[in-house]
Amino acid sequence: MVHCSCVWFRKYGNFIDNLRLFTKGGSGGMGYPRLGGEGGKGGDVWVVAHNRMTLKQLKDKYPQKRFVAGEGANSRVNALKGSKGKDCEIPVPVGISVTDENGKIIGELNKEKDRILVAEGGLGGKLLTNFLPLKGQKRVIHLDLKLIADVGLVGFPNAGKSSLLSQVSHAKPAIADYAFTTLKPQLGKIMYDDFKQISVADLPGLIEGAHVNKGMGHKFLKHIERTKQLLFVVDISGFQLSSQTQYRTAFETIILLTKELELYKEELQTKPALLAVNKMDLPGAQDKYHVLMNQLQNPKDFLHLFEKNMIPERTMEFQHIIPISAITGEGIDELKNYIRKSLDEHANQEDDAYHKKQLLNLQISSTISYSEPPPKNCY
């Protein structure tokens, strides 16, 4: 295969989630007018998903200029039909969305060995083309990575998401005791006694205004589109990014996180969600937790505390609310059990919906077959 490289990339930390590539299909081969010979078709450029690939590896491995497929062979006396040019494969991680220069989606690669044709090779010279070959398709494409995980952690910086991920899985994220924003997504796996595994993604921390690309902005929000469920993580003591920003209580934090999701993409609010109330080991945490539970049970009674543009259209409904301490381990086993229970319930609901749809299709098809008049005999 012919391999070449990216010409532009965007990164944060060492993590790259977006690449801009130039691709070009191979030119076709020359035809052979006197004997009616056809030139070979130019090679195609494909994007192919691999489980162990990252965009950073792609960028490092192919640091030149572009991806160009091989040219088709010319027609000649001893080979009137020219052979096809070599295809060019671009190895990418699973979870890639491929778009063209105008932002139109070409396709998505969601599992190992998924492949998308991004630049087609030109036709070889033949009678229809006056035996002249055609050039290959030129295309600038964007590779956009959206992590695929069972659970996406949602929370403001310093909510304890990294500490929680290290508690529930074998991941080793960077952890700091100040308003610290994870610079790259961290993936961990919760391992259960019966060998069941659930993947959890700790994604760069949201801040107010993330929907308009403040802070990590869309770099964060786009990654939770592919998670099956959300796990909100909030500090029971509330949150303040810096001395220049406003202090937010735990309840205000939840409302603002919900608003950020809504402003980015309303469908995110329909995902199943759990709430982990973290740092319950701190003094006064129990009293604050009782206040928070009262606020969550009667959210409308407290929405007058917010400016109108900060109030979400619909408040988040959490399937379970679990008080935890990522430092002491309090509530962690309970949280892991609820995560699994919630995912299993969601999977069962999807199965039920699928079977109902299949049954409905069978009923419709049988109704149509019985209602149609019998066919007339043919002579």
Coordinates of C-alpha atoms in Angstrom, one line a residue:
M1 CA 0.0 0.0 0.0
V2 CA 1.1 3.6 -0.6
H3 CA 1.1 5.8 2.5
C4 CA 1.6 9.5 3.0
S5 CA 0.6 12.0 5.6
C6 CA -1.4 14.8 7.1
V7 CA -0.7 18.5 6.5
W8 CA -2.5 20.1 9.5
F9 CA -3.6 19.0 13.0
R10 CA -5.1 20.3 16.1
K11 CA -4.1 19.0 19.5
Y12 CA -4.3 19.5 23.2
G13 CA -1.7 18.0 25.4
N14 CA -0.3 15.1 23.4
F15 CA -3.8 14.1 22.3
I16 CA -4.9 14.8 18.8
D17 CA -8.6 14.5 17.9
N18 CA -8.7 16.2 14.5
L19 CA -6.6 15.9 11.4
R20 CA -6.9 17.6 8.0
L21 CA -5.5 15.5 5.1
F22 CA -5.0 15.9 1.4
T23 CA -6.0 12.8 -0.6
K24 CA -5.8 12.0 -4.3
G25 CA -6.8 8.9 -6.2
G26 CA -4.3 7.6 -8.7
S27 CA -4.6 8.6 -12.4
G28 CA -5.8 5.9 -14.9
G29 CA -3.4 4.3 -17.4
M30 CA -3.2 5.1 -21.1
G31 CA -5.3 3.1 -23.5
Y32 CA -4.0 1.5 -26.7
P33 CA -6.0 3.0 -29.6
R34 CA -4.8 0.7 -32.4
L35 CA -5.7 -2.5 -30.5
G36 CA -8.6 -1.2 -28.4
G37 CA -6.6 -1.8 -25.2
E38 CA -7.9 -0.3 -21.9
G39 CA -5.6 1.4 -19.4
G40 CA -5.8 0.3 -15.7
K41 CA -8.0 2.2 -13.3
G42 CA -6.1 4.4 -10.8
G43 CA -5.8 3.2 -7.2
D44 CA -8.3 4.4 -4.6
V45 CA -7.7 6.1 -1.2
W46 CA -9.4 4.4 1.8
V47 CA -9.7 5.3 5.4
V48 CA -9.5 2.1 7.5
A49 CA -10.3 1.7 11.2
H50 CA -7.8 -0.1 13.5
N51 CA -8.3 -0.7 17.3
R52 CA -4.7 0.1 18.3
M53 CA -4.3 3.3 16.2
T54 CA -4.3 6.9 17.3
L55 CA -4.3 10.1 15.3
K56 CA -1.0 11.0 16.9
Q57 CA 0.5 7.8 15.7
L58 CA -0.8 8.6 12.2
K59 CA 0.7 12.1 12.3
D60 CA 4.0 10.8 13.7
K61 CA 4.3 7.8 11.3
Y62 CA 3.5 9.7 8.1
P63 CA 4.9 13.3 8.6
Q64 CA 5.3 14.1 4.9
K65 CA 2.6 15.8 2.8
R66 CA -0.4 13.8 1.4
F67 CA -2.1 10.5 0.7
V68 CA -1.9 9.6 -3.0
A69 CA -2.8 6.2 -4.5
G70 CA -0.9 4.5 -7.3
E71 CA -1.4 5.1 -11.0
G72 CA -3.1 2.5 -13.3
A73 CA -0.8 0.6 -15.7
N74 CA -0.8 1.6 -19.4
S75 CA -2.3 -0.8 -21.9
R76 CA 0.3 -2.4 -24.1
V77 CA 0.6 -5.2 -26.7
N78 CA 1.3 -8.0 -24.2
A79 CA -1.2 -6.7 -21.7
L80 CA -4.1 -4.9 -23.4
K81 CA -6.0 -4.6 -20.1
G82 CA -3.8 -2.5 -17.8
S83 CA -3.6 -3.5 -14.2
K84 CA -5.2 -1.3 -11.4
G85 CA -3.1 1.1 -9.5
K86 CA -2.2 0.4 -5.8
D87 CA -4.8 1.5 -3.3
C88 CA -3.7 3.8 -0.5
E89 CA -5.0 3.0 3.0
I90 CA -5.0 5.6 5.8
P91 CA -5.0 3.8 9.2
V92 CA -7.2 5.6 11.8
P93 CA -8.6 4.8 15.2
V94 CA -12.1 3.5 15.7
G95 CA -14.6 6.3 16.4
I96 CA -13.6 8.5 13.5
S97 CA -16.0 10.7 11.6
V98 CA -14.8 11.7 8.1
T99 CA -16.0 14.9 6.6
D100 CA -15.1 16.9 3.4
E101 CA -13.8 20.4 3.3
N102 CA -17.4 21.8 3.5
G103 CA -18.2 19.8 6.7
K104 CA -20.4 17.3 4.9
I105 CA -20.1 13.8 6.5
I106 CA -18.6 11.2 4.2
G107 CA -19.0 8.4 6.7
E108 CA -18.1 7.1 10.2
L109 CA -15.9 4.2 11.3
N110 CA -17.2 2.7 14.4
K111 CA -15.6 -0.7 14.5
E112 CA -12.3 -2.5 13.6
K113 CA -11.8 -2.8 9.8
D114 CA -14.6 -0.4 8.9
R115 CA -13.5 1.4 5.7
I116 CA -14.6 4.4 3.7
L117 CA -13.6 5.4 0.2
V118 CA -12.5 9.0 0.2
A119 CA -10.8 9.6 -3.1
E120 CA -11.5 7.4 -6.2
G121 CA -8.9 6.6 -8.8
G122 CA -9.4 7.8 -12.4
L123 CA -10.6 5.6 -15.2
G124 CA -8.1 4.1 -17.6
G125 CA -8.1 5.2 -21.2
K126 CA -10.7 3.4 -23.3
L127 CA -12.8 4.0 -26.4
L128 CA -15.3 6.2 -24.4
T129 CA -12.5 8.5 -23.3
N130 CA -10.7 8.5 -26.7
F131 CA -8.2 6.2 -25.0
L132 CA -7.0 9.0 -22.7
P133 CA -6.8 8.3 -19.0
L134 CA -8.8 10.3 -16.4
K135 CA -7.1 11.9 -13.3
G136 CA -7.9 10.6 -9.8
Q137 CA -10.3 12.5 -7.5
K138 CA -8.6 15.1 -5.3
R139 CA -10.2 15.7 -1.9
V140 CA -9.3 17.4 1.4
I141 CA -10.8 15.5 4.3
H142 CA -11.1 16.0 8.0
L143 CA -10.8 13.2 10.5
D144 CA -12.6 13.9 13.7
L145 CA -12.3 11.5 16.6
K146 CA -15.2 11.0 19.0
L147 CA -14.4 8.5 21.7
I148 CA -16.7 5.5 22.1
A149 CA -17.3 4.6 25.7
D150 CA -20.1 3.1 27.8
V151 CA -20.0 5.9 30.3
G152 CA -18.9 9.6 30.0
L153 CA -18.0 11.5 33.1
V154 CA -19.5 15.1 33.1
G155 CA -18.3 17.7 35.5
F156 CA -16.5 21.0 36.1
P157 CA -12.8 21.0 36.7
N158 CA -11.8 19.8 40.2
A159 CA -15.0 17.8 40.7
G160 CA -12.8 14.7 41.2
K161 CA -13.5 12.9 37.9
S162 CA -9.8 11.9 37.5
S163 CA -9.7 10.6 41.1
L164 CA -12.9 8.7 40.6
L165 CA -11.6 7.1 37.3
S166 CA -8.5 5.9 39.1
Q167 CA -10.7 4.4 41.9
V168 CA -13.1 2.5 39.6
S169 CA -10.6 1.4 37.0
H170 CA -6.9 0.7 36.3
A171 CA -6.5 4.1 34.5
K172 CA -3.7 6.4 35.8
P173 CA -5.0 9.9 35.1
A174 CA -3.1 13.0 36.2
I175 CA -4.6 14.3 39.5
A176 CA -4.1 17.7 41.1
D177 CA -5.5 19.5 44.1
Y178 CA -6.3 22.8 42.3
A179 CA -8.8 23.7 39.6
F180 CA -7.3 21.4 37.1
T181 CA -8.6 20.6 33.7
T182 CA -7.7 17.2 32.2
L183 CA -5.9 18.1 28.9
K184 CA -6.8 14.9 27.2
P185 CA -9.5 12.2 27.4
Q186 CA -8.7 9.3 29.7
L187 CA -10.2 5.9 29.1
G188 CA -10.6 3.4 31.9
K189 CA -12.4 0.1 32.3
I190 CA -14.4 -1.1 35.3
M191 CA -13.7 -4.8 35.8
Y192 CA -16.4 -6.9 37.5
D193 CA -16.1 -10.2 39.3
D194 CA -17.8 -12.1 36.5
F195 CA -15.4 -10.5 34.0
K196 CA -17.9 -8.0 32.6
Q197 CA -16.1 -4.8 31.5
I198 CA -17.5 -1.3 31.2
S199 CA -15.5 1.5 29.6
V200 CA -15.5 4.9 31.3
A201 CA -14.2 8.1 29.7
D202 CA -13.0 11.1 31.7
L203 CA -13.2 14.0 29.3
P204 CA -11.7 17.5 29.5
G205 CA -13.6 19.5 32.2
L206 CA -16.4 21.7 31.2
I207 CA -16.5 25.4 32.2
E208 CA -19.4 27.8 31.8
G209 CA -19.6 28.8 28.2
A210 CA -18.2 25.5 26.8
H211 CA -21.0 25.3 24.3
V212 CA -19.5 28.4 22.6
N213 CA -16.1 26.8 22.7
K214 CA -14.8 28.5 25.8
G215 CA -12.1 26.4 27.6
M216 CA -12.1 22.9 26.1
G217 CA -15.5 23.7 24.5
H218 CA -16.5 21.4 21.7
K219 CA -13.3 19.3 22.2
F220 CA -15.1 18.0 25.3
L221 CA -18.7 18.0 24.3
K222 CA -18.3 16.2 21.0
H223 CA -16.8 13.1 22.8
I224 CA -19.9 12.5 25.0
E225 CA -22.1 12.1 21.9
R226 CA -21.1 8.5 21.5
T227 CA -21.3 7.4 25.2
K228 CA -24.2 5.3 26.2
Q229 CA -24.9 7.1 29.5
L230 CA -23.6 10.1 31.4
L231 CA -22.2 10.1 34.9
F232 CA -22.4 13.6 36.4
V233 CA -19.7 14.2 39.0
V234 CA -20.1 17.2 41.3
D235 CA -18.2 18.5 44.4
I236 CA -20.6 18.6 47.4
S237 CA -18.8 21.8 48.4
G238 CA -19.5 23.5 45.1
F239 CA -17.1 25.0 42.5
Q240 CA -15.2 28.1 41.8
L241 CA -12.8 28.2 38.9
S242 CA -10.8 31.2 40.1
S243 CA -11.0 34.2 42.4
Q244 CA -12.3 36.2 39.5
T245 CA -15.3 33.8 38.8
Q246 CA -18.5 33.2 40.7
Y247 CA -18.8 30.5 43.3
R248 CA -21.4 27.8 42.4
T249 CA -23.1 25.4 44.9
A250 CA -23.4 21.8 44.0
F251 CA -27.0 22.3 42.8
E252 CA -26.0 25.3 40.7
T253 CA -23.2 23.2 39.2
I254 CA -25.7 20.6 38.1
I255 CA -28.0 23.2 36.6
L256 CA -25.2 24.8 34.7
L257 CA -23.8 21.5 33.4
T258 CA -27.3 20.6 32.2
K259 CA -27.5 24.0 30.4
E260 CA -24.2 23.5 28.7
L261 CA -25.3 20.1 27.4
E262 CA -28.6 21.5 26.2
L263 CA -27.0 24.4 24.4
Y264 CA -24.5 22.1 22.6
K265 CA -27.0 19.4 21.6
E266 CA -30.4 18.8 23.2
E267 CA -30.3 15.1 22.5
L268 CA -27.6 14.7 25.1
Q269 CA -30.2 15.3 27.8
T270 CA -32.1 12.2 26.7
K271 CA -29.2 9.9 27.6
P272 CA -29.5 7.9 30.8
A273 CA -27.7 9.8 33.6
L274 CA -26.4 9.0 37.1
L275 CA -25.2 11.6 39.6
A276 CA -22.1 11.0 41.8
V277 CA -21.9 13.5 44.6
N278 CA -18.2 13.5 45.4
K279 CA -16.0 14.6 48.4
M280 CA -18.4 13.4 51.0
D281 CA -15.4 12.9 53.3
L282 CA -15.2 16.8 53.8
P283 CA -16.5 18.5 57.0
G284 CA -20.2 19.5 56.7
A285 CA -20.7 17.3 53.7
Q286 CA -23.7 15.4 55.1
D287 CA -25.6 18.6 55.8
K288 CA -24.9 20.0 52.3
Y289 CA -26.0 16.6 50.8
H290 CA -29.4 16.9 52.5
V291 CA -29.8 20.4 51.2
L292 CA -28.8 19.2 47.7
M293 CA -31.3 16.3 47.7
N294 CA -34.1 18.7 48.7
Q295 CA -33.1 21.0 45.8
L296 CA -33.0 18.1 43.3
Q297 CA -36.4 16.8 44.4
N298 CA -38.0 20.2 44.0
P299 CA -35.8 22.0 41.4
K300 CA -38.5 24.5 40.3
D301 CA -38.6 26.0 43.8
F302 CA -35.0 27.1 43.4
L303 CA -34.7 28.1 39.7
H304 CA -35.6 31.7 40.7
L305 CA -32.0 31.9 42.0
F306 CA -30.7 31.8 38.4
E307 CA -30.6 34.2 35.6
K308 CA -33.1 33.3 32.9
N309 CA -30.5 32.4 30.3
M310 CA -28.9 29.9 32.7
I311 CA -32.0 27.8 33.2
P312 CA -32.3 24.7 31.1
E313 CA -35.5 23.9 29.2
R314 CA -35.7 20.6 31.1
T315 CA -33.8 19.6 34.3
M316 CA -31.8 16.4 34.3
E317 CA -33.5 13.3 35.7
F318 CA -31.0 11.1 37.4
Q319 CA -31.7 7.3 37.5
H320 CA -29.6 7.1 40.7
I321 CA -27.9 9.6 43.0
I322 CA -24.9 8.2 44.9
P323 CA -22.9 10.0 47.6
I324 CA -19.2 9.0 47.2
S325 CA -15.6 9.9 48.2
A326 CA -13.1 9.2 45.5
I327 CA -10.4 9.7 48.1
T328 CA -11.6 7.3 50.8
G329 CA -13.5 4.9 48.5
E330 CA -16.8 5.5 50.2
G331 CA -19.7 4.6 47.9
I332 CA -17.5 3.4 45.0
D333 CA -18.7 -0.2 45.0
E334 CA -22.3 1.0 45.1
L335 CA -21.6 3.4 42.2
K336 CA -20.1 0.6 40.1
N337 CA -23.1 -1.6 40.8
Y338 CA -25.5 1.3 39.7
I339 CA -23.5 2.0 36.6
R340 CA -23.8 -1.7 35.5
K341 CA -27.5 -1.9 36.5
S342 CA -28.3 1.3 34.5
L343 CA -26.5 0.0 31.4
D344 CA -28.2 -3.4 31.6
E345 CA -31.6 -1.7 31.9
H346 CA -30.9 0.5 28.9
A347 CA -29.7 -2.5 26.9
N348 CA -32.9 -4.4 27.8
Q349 CA -35.0 -1.4 26.7
E350 CA -33.2 -1.3 23.4
D351 CA -33.7 -5.1 22.9
D352 CA -37.5 -4.7 23.7
A353 CA -37.8 -1.8 21.3
Y354 CA -36.0 -3.8 18.6
H355 CA -38.2 -6.9 19.1
K356 CA -41.4 -4.8 19.1
K357 CA -40.3 -3.2 15.8
Q358 CA -39.6 -6.7 14.3
L359 CA -43.0 -7.9 15.4
L360 CA -44.7 -4.9 14.0
N361 CA -42.9 -5.4 10.7
L362 CA -44.1 -9.1 10.6
Q363 CA -47.7 -8.0 11.4
I364 CA -47.6 -5.4 8.6
S365 CA -46.1 -7.8 6.0
S366 CA -48.7 -10.6 6.9
T367 CA -51.6 -8.1 6.7
I368 CA -50.4 -7.0 3.3
S369 CA -50.1 -10.5 2.0
Y370 CA -53.6 -11.5 3.2
S371 CA -55.2 -8.4 1.9
E372 CA -53.8 -8.7 -1.6
P373 CA -56.0 -10.4 -4.2
P374 CA -54.8 -13.8 -5.4
P375 CA -52.8 -13.7 -8.6
K376 CA -54.5 -14.5 -11.9
N377 CA -53.4 -17.6 -13.8
C378 CA -51.1 -16.8 -16.7
Y379 CA -51.5 -18.5 -20.1

